Amino acid sequence: MLSFRQPVILVLIGCIVLGIVSFVFTTPNARSPEISIPEWNVAWIKTSESASRTPPADGGSWHSVAAKHPRIALPEGTAGAWVQIVVPPTTGFKHPGLYIERLYGLDITVYEDAQAIYRSSRDYDFERNIVLVPLTVKPAASSVYIRIESKERAGISNAAVHIGEFDRLSALNVRNELPNVLLGAAIAFLGFTMLVSTGFFVRNQTKTAIALNLFILSTGTLIATYSSMPYFYFHEYGRQLLFLFDTSMYVMFPSLFYFVVHSFEETYVWLKKSVKWLCAYYGASFLVMVAYKAIGGSLYFYYKLFTFWILAPLILVQLLFTLFLAIRNALWGNRNSILVSAGMIGLALSGAADLILLNVLHGPYVLVLWKFGTVFLIVCLVMTLNRRIAADYARLLSYSKELELYNYQLQKTERMQIISELAASIAHEIRNPLQVTRGFLQLLSGKASKENKNLYSMAISELDRAAAIITDYLTFAKPEQETLVVMDVKEELGKIETILRPMVVLHGGVLHVKASDRLTIMGNPSKLKQALINIMKNSIESFQENGKIEVEAYGENSVVVIRISDNGQGMDEEQLAKLGEPYFSTKTKGTGLGLMVTYRIIEVMQGTLEFRSVKGKGTEAIVRFPLI
């Protein structure tokens, strides 16, 4: 059985460390010499003026914007925006620079002194940018203009403009974005490792495990490619990064829904069909996305239709429905659903906390708590898969033990059958000559001298013992009950007590018999006595000092239970496993046939015999018969 607890714990610890690092290093330093500019001016570029490279000269076109209340949505009829940033004197910096953590646009040009000092043009639809450019040292305040062209958003969002040493600003950029990339990469690596390991799963768990691993892999990829850092440092691979981002969206949500639905022990048919339809829709959306990436702008409407206008509400409904299913099944006592519910609720609470902090805190706030909620959800989902694997493993062990027991019983039955046929074929042939020999020995003993009579008596005794062994063989070979009657167990145990009490006393022990009333079974009284006496005689012969035998009979769920326990020598596990086998006995002169016959008698009476023993403490025999 595979277990993912260790990698999940390691990833969780790593995520916590990354979160602390992210919080510590993104907190503004009071002694940092950087200057934050919380306000700037914005002028919209009309569609008819999109070719112009000169900022508006008239003051009426400019609007003051603050970092707390950014304006980035393009009004109708506009193709972009001009942003004017008033930069204070930079003589306090050796190599001044300008840093904007989050700026939206597809075509960005930064101007200083009417000269373009930075240009970024994207032919793919990822509008979020990082702007990090060096500036000229100036003794007086000056203006930096940024020209932005875009499709939907243009401008600076939820972030102040930083002026400072270029090296410090570069390091700040890394500290702000690197934790997100590392977090996503760690989760993606975990998902990829688990995905490769699915080949070792049992067949019925493979699809569920693949769905979970795809969810983890796509979640990590989504977090890593949502960061602006890869697009800033590896801009030549921007199209590939955005393709990974979009593909992760189409993989993450259907795989999550598939895993949650198939984690429940009972899944409705319509629910499984909805999973298929959902996967089909995500597949169609993926094809539309691929066609748009290949063909271009003519399919932009269909791309937005499938990937935003329909997909966003669909994802919301899907998550709410997943949460509903998980909570419903959790209330029904499904522990897997409790884990899924906890993960979903943790993700929802972390997202809500992010939104509250965004509205309560003064200044820009970067959403970060939802990432920890996502990690918590992944951990809960992995624990759910672990529980399913553990349950399957437990069932496999149970089936294996049952199969082993069945094979043992089958082998035992085959051995008993062979011995039975052998006994039936030769027992009668041996018994007749023995009886004749015994008769002649009795005649000869009457005429023998006193010295030889003891020898004749010993010979006759051994012949009687041989005859008893043959009788056991015949009983084993043909144990059918000649006369079946309804027996009262309490009455039969009373008769057995009367027979065996002198023998118990002779061996220095005591016998206690306790039986409930109205315990009736079907069988042959003489055979029942033979079977129980065989068990009790074994207990008597195992007596040590202060020997004791306790016999108790009672009813239990339509079954009569007879417990025979002693405080004798007991047996170890190896001896206990061999009980009932021919020729195995713990006694010096024992043949093992008595207990073998006992097993057969009880078996023919539709009963069972079970032994429990501890070496040096005693043995307990438990006999069960159907109650009538």
XYZ file of C-alpha atoms in Angstrom:
628
model
C 0.000 0.000 0.000
C 1.256 3.405 -0.915
C 1.093 6.174 1.682
C 1.483 9.872 0.901
C 1.477 11.135 4.483
C 5.199 11.978 4.584
C 5.348 13.982 1.319
C 2.137 15.793 2.237
C 3.527 16.734 5.661
C 6.772 17.936 4.066
C 4.900 20.047 1.519
C 2.658 21.468 4.248
C 5.687 22.418 6.356
C 7.291 23.950 3.277
C 4.150 25.965 2.555
C 4.058 27.288 6.123
C 7.723 28.304 5.895
C 7.094 29.981 2.542
C 4.129 31.809 4.002
C 6.201 33.128 6.904
C 8.965 34.126 4.516
C 6.412 35.820 2.267
C 4.877 37.722 5.179
C 8.205 38.785 6.686
C 9.945 39.825 3.523
C 7.000 41.566 1.907
C 6.322 43.688 4.985
C 7.617 47.211 4.352
C 10.803 48.036 6.227
C 10.574 51.258 8.196
C 14.291 51.990 7.628
C 14.133 51.311 3.890
C 15.143 54.400 1.840
C 12.562 53.673 -0.889
C 9.927 56.303 -1.620
C 6.319 55.216 -2.148
C 4.104 57.268 -4.424
C 0.442 56.586 -3.564
C -1.117 58.795 -6.276
C -0.741 59.335 -10.021
C -2.693 60.670 -12.978
C -4.477 58.699 -15.683
C -5.704 59.740 -19.134
C -7.642 57.317 -21.345
C -6.556 56.645 -24.917
C -9.493 56.679 -27.294
C -9.637 53.996 -29.950
C -9.280 56.642 -32.662
C -6.110 57.964 -30.984
C -4.404 54.606 -30.393
C -1.597 55.440 -32.850
C -0.530 58.542 -30.909
C 2.687 58.282 -28.876
C 2.364 61.682 -27.189
C 0.662 62.103 -23.779
C -2.303 64.542 -23.618
C -1.269 68.131 -23.052
C -4.588 69.486 -21.751
C -5.266 69.055 -18.057
C -8.894 68.112 -18.601
C -7.950 64.662 -19.901
C -6.072 63.671 -16.730
C -7.725 62.138 -13.672
C -6.105 61.734 -10.282
C -6.017 58.098 -9.066
C -4.947 56.696 -5.680
C -3.548 53.243 -4.899
C -6.471 52.607 -2.513
C -9.002 53.216 -5.279
C -7.424 52.233 -8.590
C -9.126 52.643 -11.970
C -8.056 49.947 -14.412
C -11.214 48.937 -16.278
C -11.193 50.405 -19.797
C -14.203 52.606 -20.514
C -16.117 51.886 -23.684
C -14.437 53.358 -26.788
C -10.938 53.347 -25.299
C -7.935 51.231 -26.216
C -5.612 52.010 -23.318
C -4.374 54.674 -20.934
C -1.586 57.102 -20.178
C -0.237 57.088 -16.634
C 1.675 60.115 -15.301
C 3.852 59.560 -12.232
C 5.445 62.555 -10.544
C 8.869 61.390 -9.368
C 10.504 63.368 -6.526
C 14.192 64.346 -6.683
C 16.405 61.245 -6.936
C 19.766 62.720 -5.914
C 19.623 60.564 -2.758
C 20.032 57.416 -4.839
C 23.148 56.240 -6.632
C 21.237 54.178 -9.196
C 17.566 55.149 -8.913
C 14.849 52.948 -10.255
C 11.067 52.710 -10.530
C 9.153 49.599 -9.444
C 5.440 48.836 -9.974
C 4.367 45.479 -8.597
C 1.109 45.171 -10.524
C 0.359 47.028 -13.755
C -2.256 45.844 -16.259
C -1.683 46.084 -19.987
C -0.537 44.211 -23.083
C 1.652 46.863 -24.726
C 3.582 49.015 -22.258
C 6.078 51.787 -22.930
C 7.784 53.859 -20.195
C 8.971 57.376 -21.092
C 11.455 59.558 -19.241
C 12.228 62.973 -20.725
C 10.175 62.038 -23.800
C 12.480 59.064 -24.385
C 11.304 55.446 -24.268
C 13.338 53.660 -21.582
C 11.284 50.442 -21.389
C 9.015 48.524 -23.762
C 7.015 45.336 -23.244
C 4.650 44.042 -25.885
C 2.672 40.837 -25.468
C 0.824 38.907 -28.147
C -0.995 36.811 -25.544
C -3.786 37.750 -23.115
C -1.986 38.030 -19.776
C -2.406 41.650 -18.785
C -0.699 41.651 -15.370
C 2.849 43.033 -15.529
C 5.780 43.989 -13.348
C 7.511 47.247 -14.225
C 11.091 47.593 -13.003
C 13.180 50.256 -14.840
C 16.254 52.374 -14.000
C 15.870 56.150 -13.829
C 18.218 59.098 -14.301
C 19.444 60.945 -11.215
C 17.657 64.324 -11.112
C 17.838 67.150 -8.553
C 14.226 68.217 -9.130
C 10.878 66.511 -9.437
C 10.061 65.120 -12.881
C 7.346 63.153 -14.602
C 7.502 59.608 -15.921
C 4.846 58.670 -18.449
C 3.628 55.136 -19.116
C 1.669 54.389 -22.259
C -0.547 51.282 -21.995
C -2.558 49.484 -24.637
C -4.805 46.621 -23.642
C -8.119 44.851 -24.226
C -9.939 45.059 -20.899
C -7.756 46.607 -18.179
C -5.055 49.254 -18.200
C -3.345 50.927 -15.251
C -1.797 50.362 -11.844
C -3.813 48.186 -9.441
C -3.695 47.926 -5.625
C -0.019 48.773 -5.370
C 1.976 51.924 -4.710
C 4.741 53.061 -7.047
C 8.188 52.608 -5.486
C 11.233 54.818 -6.142
C 14.581 53.682 -4.762
C 17.891 51.991 -5.462
C 17.472 49.776 -8.493
C 19.189 46.798 -6.835
C 16.961 47.067 -3.755
C 13.847 47.303 -5.889
C 14.941 44.229 -7.858
C 15.416 42.301 -4.609
C 12.016 43.513 -3.383
C 10.427 42.218 -6.573
C 11.967 38.791 -6.001
C 10.834 38.722 -2.353
C 7.293 39.627 -3.353
C 6.879 37.029 -6.094
C 9.258 34.155 -5.337
C 7.197 32.561 -2.486
C 4.230 32.179 -4.846
C 6.378 30.511 -7.486
C 8.033 28.192 -4.940
C 4.688 27.281 -3.376
C 3.198 26.438 -6.752
C 6.292 24.508 -7.806
C 6.288 22.471 -4.576
C 2.621 21.540 -4.944
C 3.076 20.737 -8.643
C 6.084 18.535 -7.838
C 4.053 16.677 -5.212
C 1.237 16.147 -7.734
C 3.635 14.962 -10.424
C 5.366 12.526 -8.044
C 2.055 11.084 -6.906
C 0.829 10.877 -10.496
C 3.861 8.804 -11.468
C 3.195 6.553 -8.462
C -0.371 5.699 -9.505
C 0.977 2.716 -11.452
C 1.384 0.914 -8.114
C -2.264 1.364 -7.125
C -4.857 -1.378 -7.192
C -7.110 -1.166 -10.207
C -10.247 0.183 -8.539
C -8.281 3.091 -7.013
C -6.331 4.140 -10.097
C -8.877 6.556 -11.607
C -9.600 8.239 -8.284
C -5.888 8.597 -7.532
C -5.199 10.029 -10.995
C -8.000 12.584 -10.504
C -6.550 13.707 -7.153
C -3.017 13.876 -8.522
C -4.167 15.898 -11.543
C -5.938 18.298 -9.179
C -2.775 18.746 -7.100
C -0.556 19.106 -10.174
C -2.886 21.614 -11.861
C -3.312 23.594 -8.618
C 0.445 23.970 -8.213
C 0.845 24.924 -11.879
C -1.984 27.453 -11.542
C -0.375 29.136 -8.523
C 3.064 29.262 -10.159
C 1.859 30.574 -13.542
C -0.532 33.095 -11.961
C 2.464 34.953 -10.570
C 3.831 37.802 -12.707
C 7.410 36.783 -11.986
C 7.818 34.050 -14.675
C 6.378 36.386 -17.336
C 8.760 39.165 -16.274
C 11.975 37.151 -16.234
C 11.061 34.653 -18.996
C 8.968 36.856 -21.268
C 9.953 34.846 -24.339
C 8.030 31.871 -22.886
C 4.954 33.923 -22.004
C 2.640 32.133 -24.448
C 3.649 28.732 -23.064
C 3.188 29.909 -19.465
C -0.274 31.272 -20.220
C -1.168 28.033 -22.009
C -0.175 26.112 -18.863
C -2.290 28.486 -16.769
C -5.398 28.030 -18.940
C -4.888 24.262 -19.188
C -4.594 24.015 -15.391
C -7.986 25.727 -15.074
C -9.573 23.131 -17.365
C -7.972 20.240 -15.462
C -8.252 21.373 -11.832
C -12.005 21.711 -11.347
C -13.273 18.595 -13.190
C -10.614 16.451 -11.504
C -11.646 17.823 -8.086
C -15.311 17.110 -8.799
C -14.518 13.611 -10.104
C -12.448 12.766 -7.023
C -15.031 14.055 -4.540
C -17.931 12.252 -6.233
C -16.065 8.931 -6.453
C -14.806 9.212 -2.875
C -18.312 8.610 -1.590
C -19.241 4.984 -0.985
C -22.604 5.395 -2.721
C -22.717 7.447 -5.904
C -25.918 8.099 -7.807
C -26.019 7.334 -11.518
C -27.083 10.891 -12.414
C -24.113 12.219 -10.435
C -21.673 10.096 -12.428
C -23.322 11.271 -15.645
C -22.954 14.892 -14.538
C -19.228 14.271 -14.051
C -18.992 12.993 -17.633
C -20.917 16.008 -18.994
C -18.744 18.361 -16.948
C -15.551 16.765 -18.256
C -16.952 17.001 -21.794
C -17.627 20.735 -21.370
C -14.149 21.401 -19.988
C -12.725 19.410 -22.885
C -14.702 21.517 -25.386
C -13.547 24.717 -23.666
C -9.962 23.507 -23.895
C -10.357 22.938 -27.651
C -11.822 26.452 -28.055
C -8.845 27.845 -26.138
C -6.384 25.934 -28.334
C -8.158 27.157 -31.494
C -8.055 30.754 -30.238
C -4.338 30.491 -29.435
C -3.694 29.106 -32.929
C -5.996 31.324 -35.030
C -6.137 34.558 -33.062
C -8.549 37.465 -32.607
C -11.462 36.188 -34.716
C -12.259 33.620 -31.996
C -11.826 35.996 -29.047
C -15.598 36.232 -28.442
C -15.985 32.432 -28.227
C -12.871 32.213 -26.086
C -14.345 34.677 -23.552
C -17.736 32.984 -23.780
C -16.429 29.522 -22.929
C -13.598 30.436 -20.567
C -15.109 33.299 -18.584
C -18.796 34.136 -19.046
C -19.919 30.496 -18.760
C -16.935 28.952 -16.982
C -16.805 31.318 -13.992
C -20.455 30.716 -12.900
C -20.029 27.006 -13.660
C -16.992 26.781 -11.368
C -18.886 28.594 -8.604
C -21.892 26.249 -8.922
C -19.587 23.244 -9.052
C -17.749 24.259 -5.863
C -21.010 24.965 -4.013
C -22.461 21.631 -5.146
C -19.262 19.823 -4.135
C -19.453 21.448 -0.693
C -23.133 20.469 -0.414
C -22.393 16.832 -1.286
C -19.501 16.679 1.152
C -21.495 18.181 4.050
C -24.524 15.976 3.313
C -22.465 12.794 3.331
C -20.553 13.993 6.387
C -23.854 14.346 8.252
C -24.647 10.779 7.194
C -21.471 9.620 8.958
C -19.125 9.297 5.969
C -15.675 10.102 7.380
C -14.197 10.758 3.935
C -16.861 13.404 3.427
C -15.945 14.986 6.762
C -12.372 15.444 5.508
C -13.548 16.842 2.167
C -15.955 19.194 3.955
C -13.197 20.399 6.269
C -10.931 21.091 3.295
C -13.620 22.945 1.346
C -14.658 24.982 4.388
C -10.989 25.786 5.114
C -10.557 27.059 1.561
C -13.762 29.124 1.790
C -12.779 30.648 5.156
C -9.282 31.522 3.958
C -10.727 33.202 0.869
C -13.243 35.119 2.977
C -10.479 36.215 5.361
C -8.483 37.524 2.384
C -11.456 39.583 1.216
C -12.065 40.983 4.707
C -8.422 42.006 5.100
C -8.475 43.569 1.646
C -11.353 45.826 2.698
C -10.270 46.518 6.289
C -6.529 47.129 6.049
C -5.282 50.497 4.919
C -3.054 50.340 1.893
C -2.564 47.625 -0.685
C -3.065 43.998 0.411
C -1.940 40.941 -1.553
C -4.294 37.960 -1.349
C -2.274 35.160 0.239
C -4.454 33.234 2.723
C -6.388 31.429 -0.025
C -3.167 29.630 -0.948
C -2.952 28.121 2.529
C -6.603 27.148 2.228
C -5.752 25.388 -1.031
C -2.875 23.534 0.626
C -5.192 22.501 3.475
C -7.753 21.225 0.954
C -5.059 19.204 -0.827
C -3.944 17.672 2.487
C -7.550 16.718 3.311
C -8.029 15.172 -0.126
C -4.795 13.170 0.165
C -5.890 11.953 3.605
C -9.193 10.888 2.046
C -7.348 8.876 -0.590
C -5.121 7.407 2.122
C -8.185 6.274 4.061
C -9.584 4.553 0.979
C -6.277 2.816 0.328
C -6.059 1.728 3.985
C -9.637 0.410 3.869
C -8.904 -1.564 0.700
C -5.738 -2.918 2.262
C -7.669 -4.023 5.361
C -10.254 -5.744 3.151
C -7.462 -7.418 1.198
C -5.932 -8.722 4.420
C -9.328 -9.981 5.543
C -9.917 -11.744 2.217
C -6.409 -13.197 2.385
C -7.010 -14.592 5.874
C -10.366 -16.029 4.824
C -8.751 -17.635 1.778
C -5.972 -19.063 3.922
C -8.547 -20.459 6.360
C -10.582 -21.888 3.504
C -7.506 -23.582 2.024
C -6.618 -24.982 5.433
C -10.124 -26.359 5.894
C -10.044 -27.805 2.381
C -6.718 -29.549 2.988
C -7.956 -30.807 6.322
C -11.134 -32.156 4.750
C -9.136 -33.907 2.037
C -6.878 -35.531 4.649
C -9.877 -36.586 6.691
C -11.515 -38.056 3.607
C -8.435 -40.133 2.785
C -8.168 -41.403 6.364
C -11.909 -42.102 6.425
C -11.730 -44.248 3.299
C -8.657 -46.049 4.632
C -10.318 -46.679 7.997
C -13.510 -47.993 6.426
C -11.592 -50.396 4.205
C -9.330 -52.045 6.795
C -10.921 -51.558 10.230
C -13.377 -54.453 9.893
C -10.703 -56.785 8.503
C -8.425 -56.112 11.464
C -11.109 -56.180 14.150
C -12.293 -59.768 13.533
C -8.843 -61.455 13.915
C -8.243 -59.391 17.039
C -11.469 -60.627 18.641
C -10.599 -64.237 17.826
C -7.096 -63.772 19.239
C -8.527 -62.221 22.400
C -10.859 -65.185 22.879
C -8.061 -67.745 22.609
C -5.896 -65.720 24.990
C -8.716 -65.741 27.576
C -9.010 -69.543 27.246
C -5.270 -69.993 27.606
C -5.076 -67.628 30.581
C -7.523 -69.850 32.481
C -5.119 -72.800 32.171
C -1.938 -70.801 32.634
C 0.202 -70.750 35.739
C 0.025 -67.884 38.164
C 3.259 -66.437 36.805
C 1.983 -66.371 33.191
C -1.486 -64.994 33.976
C -0.095 -61.468 34.294
C 1.418 -61.793 30.833
C -1.905 -62.981 29.379
C -3.729 -60.110 31.118
C -1.249 -57.623 29.648
C -1.723 -59.107 26.151
C -5.523 -58.984 26.454
C -5.310 -55.347 27.692
C -3.243 -54.347 24.661
C -5.692 -56.119 22.353
C -8.524 -54.156 23.984
C -6.581 -50.917 23.411
C -6.099 -51.865 19.766
C -9.828 -52.607 19.507
C -10.600 -49.173 20.998
C -8.379 -47.522 18.387
C -10.158 -49.439 15.630
C -13.506 -48.345 17.102
C -12.301 -44.752 16.904
C -11.356 -45.318 13.260
C -14.824 -46.719 12.536
C -16.486 -43.826 14.330
C -14.395 -41.392 12.301
C -15.094 -43.218 9.042
C -18.848 -43.340 9.599
C -19.964 -40.720 12.144
C -23.586 -40.461 10.938
C -26.121 -40.313 13.718
C -28.177 -43.480 13.642
C -30.935 -41.996 15.799
C -31.588 -38.259 15.815
C -33.531 -36.982 18.805
C -34.118 -33.660 20.504
C -31.720 -33.439 23.440
C -31.743 -31.235 26.493
C -28.171 -29.992 26.916
C -28.530 -29.471 30.661
C -29.725 -33.058 31.132
C -26.938 -34.517 28.978
C -24.289 -32.510 30.804
C -25.671 -33.827 34.106
C -25.178 -37.405 32.910
C -21.642 -36.646 31.738
C -20.887 -35.049 35.125
C -22.017 -38.218 36.888
C -19.765 -40.355 34.683
C -16.625 -38.208 34.915
C -16.737 -36.864 38.495
C -15.071 -39.961 40.039
C -12.271 -39.753 37.474
C -11.784 -36.031 38.218
C -11.640 -36.670 41.958
C -9.216 -39.549 41.403
C -6.833 -37.115 39.663
C -7.133 -34.594 42.495
C -9.341 -32.051 40.715
C -12.823 -30.545 40.844
C -15.571 -30.336 38.231
C -18.140 -27.522 38.021
C -21.049 -27.761 35.571
C -23.471 -24.893 34.962
C -26.151 -24.956 32.261
C -29.128 -22.756 31.428
C -32.614 -24.167 31.011
C -34.400 -24.821 27.717
C -31.263 -25.458 25.669
C -32.266 -28.083 23.109
C -30.307 -29.406 20.149
C -30.777 -32.156 17.580
C -28.402 -35.161 17.566
C -27.471 -38.543 18.973
C -27.069 -38.607 22.785
C -24.374 -41.290 22.815
C -22.294 -39.496 20.178
C -22.638 -36.194 22.051
C -21.455 -37.874 25.233
C -18.517 -39.398 23.364
C -17.455 -36.042 21.953
C -17.744 -34.067 25.207
C -16.178 -36.846 27.291
C -13.208 -36.902 24.907
C -12.680 -33.156 25.468
C -13.071 -33.415 29.264
C -10.761 -36.441 29.497
C -8.065 -34.392 27.770
C -8.595 -31.686 30.413
C -8.353 -34.269 33.217
C -5.118 -35.707 31.795
C -3.606 -32.190 31.656
C -4.221 -31.550 35.370
C -1.500 -29.972 37.431
C -1.824 -29.134 41.136
C -5.374 -28.115 42.178
C -6.847 -29.047 38.828
C -10.206 -27.587 37.899
C -12.661 -28.035 35.021
C -15.515 -25.601 34.444
C -18.340 -26.450 32.044
C -20.880 -23.764 31.122
C -23.758 -23.948 28.620
C -25.918 -21.004 27.513
C -27.828 -19.635 24.526
C -26.448 -16.942 22.263
C -28.168 -15.687 19.066
C -29.984 -18.940 18.195
C -26.880 -20.957 19.085
C -26.127 -23.203 22.061
C -22.636 -22.520 23.396
C -20.828 -25.085 25.576
C -17.596 -23.834 27.131
C -15.203 -26.360 28.696
C -12.191 -24.740 30.375
C -9.402 -26.071 32.568
C -6.314 -24.764 34.344
C -4.024 -27.448 33.011
C -0.763 -27.349 31.125
C -2.093 -25.462 28.119
C -0.646 -25.426 24.607
C 1.361 -23.079 22.439
C 0.144 -21.713 19.095
C 1.885 -24.412 17.059
C 0.254 -27.213 19.064
C -3.096 -25.458 18.945
C -2.962 -25.251 15.148
C -2.417 -29.042 14.842
C -5.357 -30.112 17.019
C -7.666 -32.498 15.169
C -4.964 -33.745 12.836
C -4.427 -37.517 12.772
C -1.586 -38.897 14.873
C -0.964 -35.596 16.620
C -1.238 -35.695 20.416
C 0.372 -33.929 23.344
C 0.215 -37.183 25.356
C 3.016 -39.736 25.304
C 0.824 -42.664 24.197
C -1.834 -40.617 22.424
C -2.832 -41.227 18.803
C -4.821 -38.039 18.156
C -7.778 -40.129 16.977
C -10.021 -39.214 19.925
C -10.020 -35.492 19.154
C -10.249 -36.224 15.431
C -13.406 -38.263 16.092
C -14.720 -35.467 18.313
C -14.355 -32.953 15.472
C -16.239 -35.282 13.106
C -19.107 -35.933 15.537
C -19.608 -32.213 16.194
C -19.351 -31.470 12.466
C -22.057 -34.038 11.641
C -24.310 -32.442 14.274
C -23.948 -29.093 12.385
C -21.764 -27.730 15.164
C -18.330 -26.124 15.468
C -15.421 -26.701 17.840
C -12.877 -24.008 18.691
C -9.889 -24.216 21.060
C -8.146 -21.390 22.890
C -5.104 -22.023 25.034
C -2.216 -20.333 26.813
C 0.853 -22.346 27.712
C 0.971 -22.941 31.472
C -2.476 -21.394 32.133
C -4.969 -23.806 30.641
C -7.182 -24.546 27.668
C -10.734 -23.594 26.717
C -12.885 -25.553 24.236
C -15.929 -23.782 22.764
C -18.595 -25.981 21.168
C -21.526 -24.431 19.286
C -24.707 -26.174 18.105
C -27.832 -24.766 16.436
C -30.575 -24.076 18.980
C -33.950 -25.631 18.164
